[in-house]
Short mmCIF file of C-alpha atoms in Angstrom, two decimals:
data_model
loop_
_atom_site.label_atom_id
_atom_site.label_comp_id
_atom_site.label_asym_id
_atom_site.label_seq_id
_atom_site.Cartn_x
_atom_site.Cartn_y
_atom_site.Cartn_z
CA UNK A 766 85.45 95.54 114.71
CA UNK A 767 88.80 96.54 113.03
CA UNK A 768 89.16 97.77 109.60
CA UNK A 769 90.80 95.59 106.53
CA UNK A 770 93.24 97.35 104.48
CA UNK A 771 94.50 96.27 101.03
CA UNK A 772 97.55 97.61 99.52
CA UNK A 773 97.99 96.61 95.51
CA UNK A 774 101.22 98.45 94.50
CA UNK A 775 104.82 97.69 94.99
CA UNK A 776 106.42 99.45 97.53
CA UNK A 777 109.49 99.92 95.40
CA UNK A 778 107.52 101.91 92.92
CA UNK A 779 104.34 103.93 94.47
CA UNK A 780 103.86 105.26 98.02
CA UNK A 781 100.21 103.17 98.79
CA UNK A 782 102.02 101.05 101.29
CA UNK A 783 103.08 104.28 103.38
CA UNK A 784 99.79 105.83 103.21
CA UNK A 785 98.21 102.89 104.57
CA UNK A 786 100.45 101.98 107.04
CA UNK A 787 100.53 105.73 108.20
CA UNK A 788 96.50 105.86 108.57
CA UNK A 789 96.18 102.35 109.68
CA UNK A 790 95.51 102.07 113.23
CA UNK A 791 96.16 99.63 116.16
CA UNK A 792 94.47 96.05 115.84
CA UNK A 793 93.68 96.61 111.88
CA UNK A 794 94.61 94.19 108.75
CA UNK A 795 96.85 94.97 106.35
CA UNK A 796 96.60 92.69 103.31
CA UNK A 797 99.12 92.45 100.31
CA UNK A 798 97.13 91.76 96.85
CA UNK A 799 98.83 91.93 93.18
CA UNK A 800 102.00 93.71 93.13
CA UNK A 801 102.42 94.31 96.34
CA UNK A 802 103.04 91.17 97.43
CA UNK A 803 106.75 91.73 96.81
CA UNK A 804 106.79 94.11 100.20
CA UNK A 805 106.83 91.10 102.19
CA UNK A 806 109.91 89.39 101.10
CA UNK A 807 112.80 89.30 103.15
CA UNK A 808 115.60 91.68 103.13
CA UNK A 809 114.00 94.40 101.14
CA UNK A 810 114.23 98.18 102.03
CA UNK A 811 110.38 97.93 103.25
CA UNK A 812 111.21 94.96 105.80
CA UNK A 813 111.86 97.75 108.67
CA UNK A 814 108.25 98.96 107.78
CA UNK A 815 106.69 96.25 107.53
CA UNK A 816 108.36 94.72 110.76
CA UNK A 817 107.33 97.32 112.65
CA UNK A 818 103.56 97.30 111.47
CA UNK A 819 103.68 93.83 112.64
CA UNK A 820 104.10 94.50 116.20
CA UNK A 821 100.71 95.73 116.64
CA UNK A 822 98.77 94.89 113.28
CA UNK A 823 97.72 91.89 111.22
CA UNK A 824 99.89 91.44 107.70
CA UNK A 825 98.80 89.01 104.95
CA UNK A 826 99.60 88.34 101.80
CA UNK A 827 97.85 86.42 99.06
CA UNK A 828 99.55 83.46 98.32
CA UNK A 829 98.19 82.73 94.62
CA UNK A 830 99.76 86.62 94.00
CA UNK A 831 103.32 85.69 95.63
CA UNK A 832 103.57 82.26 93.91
CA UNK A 833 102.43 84.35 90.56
CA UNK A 834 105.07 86.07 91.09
CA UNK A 835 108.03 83.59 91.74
CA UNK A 836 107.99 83.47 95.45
CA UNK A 837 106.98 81.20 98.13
CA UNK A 838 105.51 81.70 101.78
CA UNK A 839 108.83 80.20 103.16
CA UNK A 840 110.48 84.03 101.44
CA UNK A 841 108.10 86.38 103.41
CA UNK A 842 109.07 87.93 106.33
CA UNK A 843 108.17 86.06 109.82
CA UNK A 844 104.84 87.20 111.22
CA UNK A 845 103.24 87.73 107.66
CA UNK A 846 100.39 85.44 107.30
CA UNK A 847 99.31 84.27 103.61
CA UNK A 848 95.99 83.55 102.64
CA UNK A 849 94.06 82.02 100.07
CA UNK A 850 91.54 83.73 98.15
CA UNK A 851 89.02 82.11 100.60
CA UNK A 852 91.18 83.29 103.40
CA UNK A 853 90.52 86.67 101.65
CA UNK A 854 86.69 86.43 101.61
CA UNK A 855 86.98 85.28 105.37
CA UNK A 856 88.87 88.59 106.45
CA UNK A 857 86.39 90.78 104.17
CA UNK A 858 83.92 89.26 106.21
CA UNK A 859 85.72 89.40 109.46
CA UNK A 860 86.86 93.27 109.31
CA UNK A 861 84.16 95.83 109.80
CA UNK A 862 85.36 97.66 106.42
CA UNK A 863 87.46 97.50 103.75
CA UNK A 864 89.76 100.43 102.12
CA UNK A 865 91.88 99.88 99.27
CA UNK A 866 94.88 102.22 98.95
CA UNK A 867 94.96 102.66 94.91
CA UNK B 686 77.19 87.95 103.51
CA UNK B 687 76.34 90.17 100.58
CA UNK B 688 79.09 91.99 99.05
CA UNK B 689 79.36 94.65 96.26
CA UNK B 690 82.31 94.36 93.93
CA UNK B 691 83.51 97.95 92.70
CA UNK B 692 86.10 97.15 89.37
CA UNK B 693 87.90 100.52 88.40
CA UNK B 694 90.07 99.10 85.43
CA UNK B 695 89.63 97.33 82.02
CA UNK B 696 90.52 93.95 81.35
CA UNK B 697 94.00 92.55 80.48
CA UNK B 698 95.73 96.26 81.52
CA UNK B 699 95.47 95.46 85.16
CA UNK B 700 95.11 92.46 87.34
CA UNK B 701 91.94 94.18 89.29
CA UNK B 702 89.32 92.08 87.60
CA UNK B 703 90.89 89.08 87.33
CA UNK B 704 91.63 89.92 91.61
CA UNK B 705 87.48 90.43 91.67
CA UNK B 706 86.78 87.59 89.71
CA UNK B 707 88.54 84.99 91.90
CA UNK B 708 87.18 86.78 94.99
CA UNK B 709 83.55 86.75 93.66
CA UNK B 710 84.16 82.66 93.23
CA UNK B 711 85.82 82.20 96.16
CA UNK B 712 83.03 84.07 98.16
CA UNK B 713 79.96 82.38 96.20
CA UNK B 714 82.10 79.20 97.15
CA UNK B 715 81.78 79.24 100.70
CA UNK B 716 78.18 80.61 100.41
CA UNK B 717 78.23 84.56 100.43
CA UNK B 718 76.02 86.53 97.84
CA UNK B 719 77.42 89.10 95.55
CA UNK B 720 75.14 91.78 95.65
CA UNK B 721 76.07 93.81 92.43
CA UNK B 722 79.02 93.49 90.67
CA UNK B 723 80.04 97.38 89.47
CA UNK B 724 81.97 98.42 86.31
CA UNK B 725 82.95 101.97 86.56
CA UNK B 726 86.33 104.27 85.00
CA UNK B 727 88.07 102.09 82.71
CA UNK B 728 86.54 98.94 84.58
CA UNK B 729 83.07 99.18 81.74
CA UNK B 730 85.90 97.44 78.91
CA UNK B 731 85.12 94.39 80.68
CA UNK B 732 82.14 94.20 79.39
CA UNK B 733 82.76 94.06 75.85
CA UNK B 734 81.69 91.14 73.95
CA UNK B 735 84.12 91.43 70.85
CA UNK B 736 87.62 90.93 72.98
CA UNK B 737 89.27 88.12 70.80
CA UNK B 738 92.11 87.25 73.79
CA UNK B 739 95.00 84.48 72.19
CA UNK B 740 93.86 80.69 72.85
CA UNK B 741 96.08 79.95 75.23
CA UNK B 742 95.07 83.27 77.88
CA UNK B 743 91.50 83.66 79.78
CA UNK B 744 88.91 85.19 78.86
CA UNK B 745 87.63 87.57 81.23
CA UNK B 746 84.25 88.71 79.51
CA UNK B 747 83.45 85.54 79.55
CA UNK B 748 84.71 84.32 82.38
CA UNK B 749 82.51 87.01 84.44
CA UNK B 750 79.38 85.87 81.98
CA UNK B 751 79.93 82.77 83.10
CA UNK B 752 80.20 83.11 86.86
CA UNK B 753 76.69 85.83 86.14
CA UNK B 754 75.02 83.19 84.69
CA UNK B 755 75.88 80.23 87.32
CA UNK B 756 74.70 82.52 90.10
CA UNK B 757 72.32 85.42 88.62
CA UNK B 758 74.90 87.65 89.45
CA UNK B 759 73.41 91.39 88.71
CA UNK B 760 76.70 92.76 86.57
CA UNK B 761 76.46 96.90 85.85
CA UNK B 762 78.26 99.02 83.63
CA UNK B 763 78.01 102.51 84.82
CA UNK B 764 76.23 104.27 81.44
CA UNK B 765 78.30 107.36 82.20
CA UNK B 766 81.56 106.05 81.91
CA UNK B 767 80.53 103.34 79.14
CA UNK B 768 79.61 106.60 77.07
CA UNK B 769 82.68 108.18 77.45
CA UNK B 770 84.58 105.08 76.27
CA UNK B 771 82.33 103.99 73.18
CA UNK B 772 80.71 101.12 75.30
CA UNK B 773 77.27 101.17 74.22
CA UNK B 774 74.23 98.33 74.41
CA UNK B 775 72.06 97.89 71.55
CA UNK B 776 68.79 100.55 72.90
CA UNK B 777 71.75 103.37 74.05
CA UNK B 778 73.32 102.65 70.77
CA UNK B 779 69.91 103.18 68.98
CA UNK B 780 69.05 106.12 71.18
CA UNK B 781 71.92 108.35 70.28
CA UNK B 782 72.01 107.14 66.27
CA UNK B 783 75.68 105.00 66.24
CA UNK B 784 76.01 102.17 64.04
CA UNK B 785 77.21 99.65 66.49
CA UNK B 786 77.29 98.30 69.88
CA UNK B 787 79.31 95.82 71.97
CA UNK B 788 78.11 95.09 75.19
CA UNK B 789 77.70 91.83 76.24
CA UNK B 790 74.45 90.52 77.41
CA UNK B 791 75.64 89.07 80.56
CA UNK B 792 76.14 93.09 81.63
CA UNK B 793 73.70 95.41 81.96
CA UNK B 794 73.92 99.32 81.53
CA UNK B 795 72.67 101.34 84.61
CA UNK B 796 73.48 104.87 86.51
CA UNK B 797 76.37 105.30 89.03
CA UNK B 798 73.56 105.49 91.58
CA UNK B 799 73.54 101.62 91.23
CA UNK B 800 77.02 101.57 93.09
CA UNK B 801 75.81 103.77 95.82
CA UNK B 802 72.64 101.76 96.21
CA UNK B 803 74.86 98.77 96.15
CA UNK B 804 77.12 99.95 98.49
CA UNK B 805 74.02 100.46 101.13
CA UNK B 806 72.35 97.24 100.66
CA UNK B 807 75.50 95.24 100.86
CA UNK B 808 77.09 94.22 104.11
CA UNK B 809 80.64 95.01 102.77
CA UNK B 810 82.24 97.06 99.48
CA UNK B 811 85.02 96.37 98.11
CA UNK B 812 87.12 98.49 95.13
CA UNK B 813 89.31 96.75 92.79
CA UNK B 814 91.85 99.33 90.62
CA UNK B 815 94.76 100.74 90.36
CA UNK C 1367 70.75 108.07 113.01
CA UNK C 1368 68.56 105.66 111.23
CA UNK C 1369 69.94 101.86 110.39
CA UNK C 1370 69.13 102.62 106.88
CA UNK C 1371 71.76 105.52 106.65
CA UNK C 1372 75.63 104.56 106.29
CA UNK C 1373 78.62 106.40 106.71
CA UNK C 1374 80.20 106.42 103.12
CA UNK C 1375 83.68 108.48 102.71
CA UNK C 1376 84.89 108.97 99.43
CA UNK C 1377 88.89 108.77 99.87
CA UNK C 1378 90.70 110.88 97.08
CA UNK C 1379 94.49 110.43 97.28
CA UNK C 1380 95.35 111.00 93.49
CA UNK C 1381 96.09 114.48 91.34
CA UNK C 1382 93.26 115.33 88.65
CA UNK C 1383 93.55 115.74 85.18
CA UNK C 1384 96.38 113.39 84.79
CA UNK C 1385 94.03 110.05 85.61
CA UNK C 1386 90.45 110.64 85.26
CA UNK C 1387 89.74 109.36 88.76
CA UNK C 1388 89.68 112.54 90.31
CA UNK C 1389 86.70 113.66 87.86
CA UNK C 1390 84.94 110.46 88.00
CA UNK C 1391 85.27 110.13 91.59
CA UNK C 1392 83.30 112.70 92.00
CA UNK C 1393 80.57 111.81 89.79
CA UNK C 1394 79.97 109.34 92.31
CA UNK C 1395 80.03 111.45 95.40
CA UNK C 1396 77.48 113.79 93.40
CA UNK C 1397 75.01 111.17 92.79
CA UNK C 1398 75.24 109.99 96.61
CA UNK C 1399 74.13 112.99 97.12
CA UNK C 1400 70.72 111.90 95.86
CA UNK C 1401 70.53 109.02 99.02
CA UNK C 1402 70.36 110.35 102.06
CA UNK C 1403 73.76 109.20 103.32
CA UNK C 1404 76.34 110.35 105.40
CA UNK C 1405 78.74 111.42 103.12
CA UNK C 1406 81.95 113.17 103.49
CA UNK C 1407 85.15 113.61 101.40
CA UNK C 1408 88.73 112.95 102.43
CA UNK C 1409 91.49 114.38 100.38
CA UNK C 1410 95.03 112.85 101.06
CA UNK C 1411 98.20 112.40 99.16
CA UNK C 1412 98.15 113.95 95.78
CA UNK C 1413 94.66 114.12 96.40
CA UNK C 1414 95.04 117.82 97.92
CA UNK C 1415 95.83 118.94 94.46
CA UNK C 1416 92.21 117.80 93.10
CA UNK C 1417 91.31 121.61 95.06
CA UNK C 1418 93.43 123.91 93.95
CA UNK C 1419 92.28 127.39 93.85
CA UNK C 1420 92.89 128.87 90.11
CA UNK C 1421 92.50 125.82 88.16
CA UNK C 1422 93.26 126.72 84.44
CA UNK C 1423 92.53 124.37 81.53
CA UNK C 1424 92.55 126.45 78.65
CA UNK C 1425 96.01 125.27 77.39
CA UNK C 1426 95.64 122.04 78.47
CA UNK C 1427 92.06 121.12 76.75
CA UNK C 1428 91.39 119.54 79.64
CA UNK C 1429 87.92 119.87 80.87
CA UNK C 1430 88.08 121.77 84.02
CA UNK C 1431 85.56 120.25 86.57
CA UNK C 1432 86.91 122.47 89.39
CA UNK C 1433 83.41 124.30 89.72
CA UNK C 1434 81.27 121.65 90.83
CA UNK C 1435 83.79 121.18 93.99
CA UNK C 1436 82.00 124.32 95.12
CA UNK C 1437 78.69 122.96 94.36
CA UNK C 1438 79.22 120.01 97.29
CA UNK C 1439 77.80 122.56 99.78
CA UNK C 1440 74.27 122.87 97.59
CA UNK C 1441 74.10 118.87 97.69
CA UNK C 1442 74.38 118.88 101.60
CA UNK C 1443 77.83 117.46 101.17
CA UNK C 1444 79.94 119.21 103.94
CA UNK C 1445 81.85 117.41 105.15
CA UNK C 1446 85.70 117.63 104.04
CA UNK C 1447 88.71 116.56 105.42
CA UNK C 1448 92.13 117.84 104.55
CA UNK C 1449 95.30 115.62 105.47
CA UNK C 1450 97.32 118.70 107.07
CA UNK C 1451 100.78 116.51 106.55
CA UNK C 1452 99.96 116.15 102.69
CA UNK C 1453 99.24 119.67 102.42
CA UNK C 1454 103.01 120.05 104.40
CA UNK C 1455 104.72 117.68 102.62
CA UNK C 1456 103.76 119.64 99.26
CA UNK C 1457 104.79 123.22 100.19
CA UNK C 1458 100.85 123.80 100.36
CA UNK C 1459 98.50 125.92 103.30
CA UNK C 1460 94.48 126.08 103.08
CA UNK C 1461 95.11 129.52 101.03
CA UNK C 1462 96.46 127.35 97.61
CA UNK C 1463 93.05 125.66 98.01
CA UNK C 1464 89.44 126.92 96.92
CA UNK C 1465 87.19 127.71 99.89
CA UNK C 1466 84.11 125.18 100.15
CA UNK C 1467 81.53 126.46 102.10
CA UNK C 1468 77.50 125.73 102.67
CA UNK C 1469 74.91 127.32 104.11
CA UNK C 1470 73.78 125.86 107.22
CA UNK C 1471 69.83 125.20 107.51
CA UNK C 1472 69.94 124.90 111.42
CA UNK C 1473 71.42 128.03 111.82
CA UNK C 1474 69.41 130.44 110.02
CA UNK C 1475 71.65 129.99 106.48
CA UNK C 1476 75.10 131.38 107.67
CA UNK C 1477 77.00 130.33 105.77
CA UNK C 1478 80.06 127.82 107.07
CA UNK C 1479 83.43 126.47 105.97
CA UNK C 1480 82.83 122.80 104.63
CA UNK C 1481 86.62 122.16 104.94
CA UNK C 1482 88.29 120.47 107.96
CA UNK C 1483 92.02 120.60 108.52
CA UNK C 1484 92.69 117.00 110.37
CA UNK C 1485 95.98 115.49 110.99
CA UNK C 1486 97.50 111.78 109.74
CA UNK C 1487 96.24 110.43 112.85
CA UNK C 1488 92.93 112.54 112.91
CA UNK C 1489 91.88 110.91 109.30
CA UNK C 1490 93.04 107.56 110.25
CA UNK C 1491 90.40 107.15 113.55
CA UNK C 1492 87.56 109.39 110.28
CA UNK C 1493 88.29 106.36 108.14
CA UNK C 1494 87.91 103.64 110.67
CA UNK C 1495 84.75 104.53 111.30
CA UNK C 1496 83.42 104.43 108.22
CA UNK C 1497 80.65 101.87 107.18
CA UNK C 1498 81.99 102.27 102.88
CA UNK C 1499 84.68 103.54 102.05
CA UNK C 1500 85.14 104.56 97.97
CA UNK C 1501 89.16 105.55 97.46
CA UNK C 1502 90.62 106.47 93.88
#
């Protein structure tokens, strides 16, 4: 089973996303918590990244975080799915281990 | 499932606990056990029981006392770190001669091998920080 | 290996002294110790700092925990892995770090390096394999 991965800083300010990204491998989940929800907006300097990880792993973002936040699902880039804090429990449950990048 | 919650960071300073605390409800919702919920670095503030937060704000103590006492959840405050940051129950608090203590009852005060141990019986572990 | 014994890696990608995660962090990896696991380290990021060789805390008043690094090998905790990009990426080599050896039981005490230089993509498959994994 694939590993989940969550990611709880902005991309704007700390370098968690990277690291994750960089050790995450093929087939894995990637899920946005807190403030890093704002790395899946559109039109950011992180979209490139982010687009790319897409291609051949799972993004999510947590919705209650985004709308928290001032931003909707229909502001994310395409291919990022958002969850619900039950859609969180599901992929804890799903993915054979969790690592969060602090 | 049974998880293990690791929290890393107090209460109010970071959104990790309130993060754990919706996660904890939203896995006891759909039927999944929480194993041991684990307080450790500045994480053992949450357990203080004289936080006054404003009215109109949550209140995370008691929040997590709440949740504890609606599903015997087994709540530990590593006694290393809770040391280091004045966090004492009423026997540590007796045992090394201070005047006061401010743990809440819904925690209890335990070693760091509770995490470990929790982090073999449980099916998954998950860390909440910064 | 038994179904009782999980692979736990404690992932260390901040500096010490500045945070106390470093310190506490391994506090925890200490006490695992104690359980019979299979334990190992990773050190990543600013992490790679945690091991400097020549840590010096007198002006600082800092308590300098550096020592008990050294003392993993005595707890059976030997295995170590070094992110050789975030070494790169900081002007560092293995010599700016302290050497972390233990003494190896199956082969008559010699005694052998506990550190393991892995790449990006090395670490990444180390970490998906991993049944806990503890990161500060």
């Amino acid at each position: 089973m694939a590993k989940l991965h969550i990611v709880n800083k902005s991309p704007f300010e700390r370098s968690s996303l990277d690291s994750c990204l960089s050790k995450s491998t093929e087939g894995s989940t990637i899920l946005l918590i807190e403030d890093a929800v704002v790395g899946a907006l559109k039109g950011t300097v992180v979209a490139d990244k982010l687009t790319a990880a897409i291609a051949n792993k799972n993004v999510c973002v947590l919705g209650s975080d985004l709308n928290t936040r001032g931003f909707t699902e229909a502001e994310i880039l395409d291919g990022i799915k958002t969850v619900d804090y039950a859609g969180f429990v599901d992929l804890v449950a799903e993915h054979s281990n969790v690592q969060s990048w602090l | 499932m049974k998880f293990t919650l690791l929290i890393n960071e107090g209460p109010y300073q970071h959104q990790a606990s309130d993060t754990a605390y919706q996660f904890a409800k939203a896995a006891l919702e759909k039927g999944h056990e929480i194993y041991r919920v684990f307080f450790y670095n500045d994480g053992v503030n949450n357990a203080t029981r004289l936080a006054i937060p404003p009215q109109d704000d949550r209140n995370i103590t008691e929040n997590w006392a709440a949740l504890a006492k609606e599903h015997e959840l087994d709540m530990v405050v590593c006694i290393a770190a809770a040391q280091r940051r004045g966090m004492l129950d009423a026997d540590e608090a007796g045992r090394q001669g201070k005047d006061a203590n401010n743990i809440h009852p819904a925690f209890r005060i335990s070693g760091l091998g509770q995490l470990v141990e929790g982090g073999i019986q449980a099916d998954r572990l998950l860390t909440f920080g910064d | 290996m038994s179904e009782n014994i999980k692979k736990f890696m404690f992932v260390n990608t901040k500096a010490p002294y500045g945070t106390v995660y470093a310190l506490e962090s391994l506090e925890v990896v200490l006490i695992s110790a104690a359980f019979d696991q299979d334990v190992s380290l990773a050190f990543c990021d600013d992490g790679v700092f945690q091991i400097t060789d020549n840590q010096k805390t007198d002006g600082s008043g800092m308590k300098n925990f550096s020592a008990a690094y050294k003392a993993l090998g005595d707890y059976d905790i030997n295995k170590i892995y070094i992110e050789k990009e975030s070494l790169e990426e900081r002007g560092l080599t293995l010599d700016n770090l302290m050497k972390l050896t233990y003494e190896d039981e199956d082969d008559d005490w010699a005694e052998k390096d506990s550190i393991h230089l892995v790449t990006r993509a090395e670490l990444a498959d180390l970490m998906d394999k991993q049944d806990v994994t503890i990161s500060s």
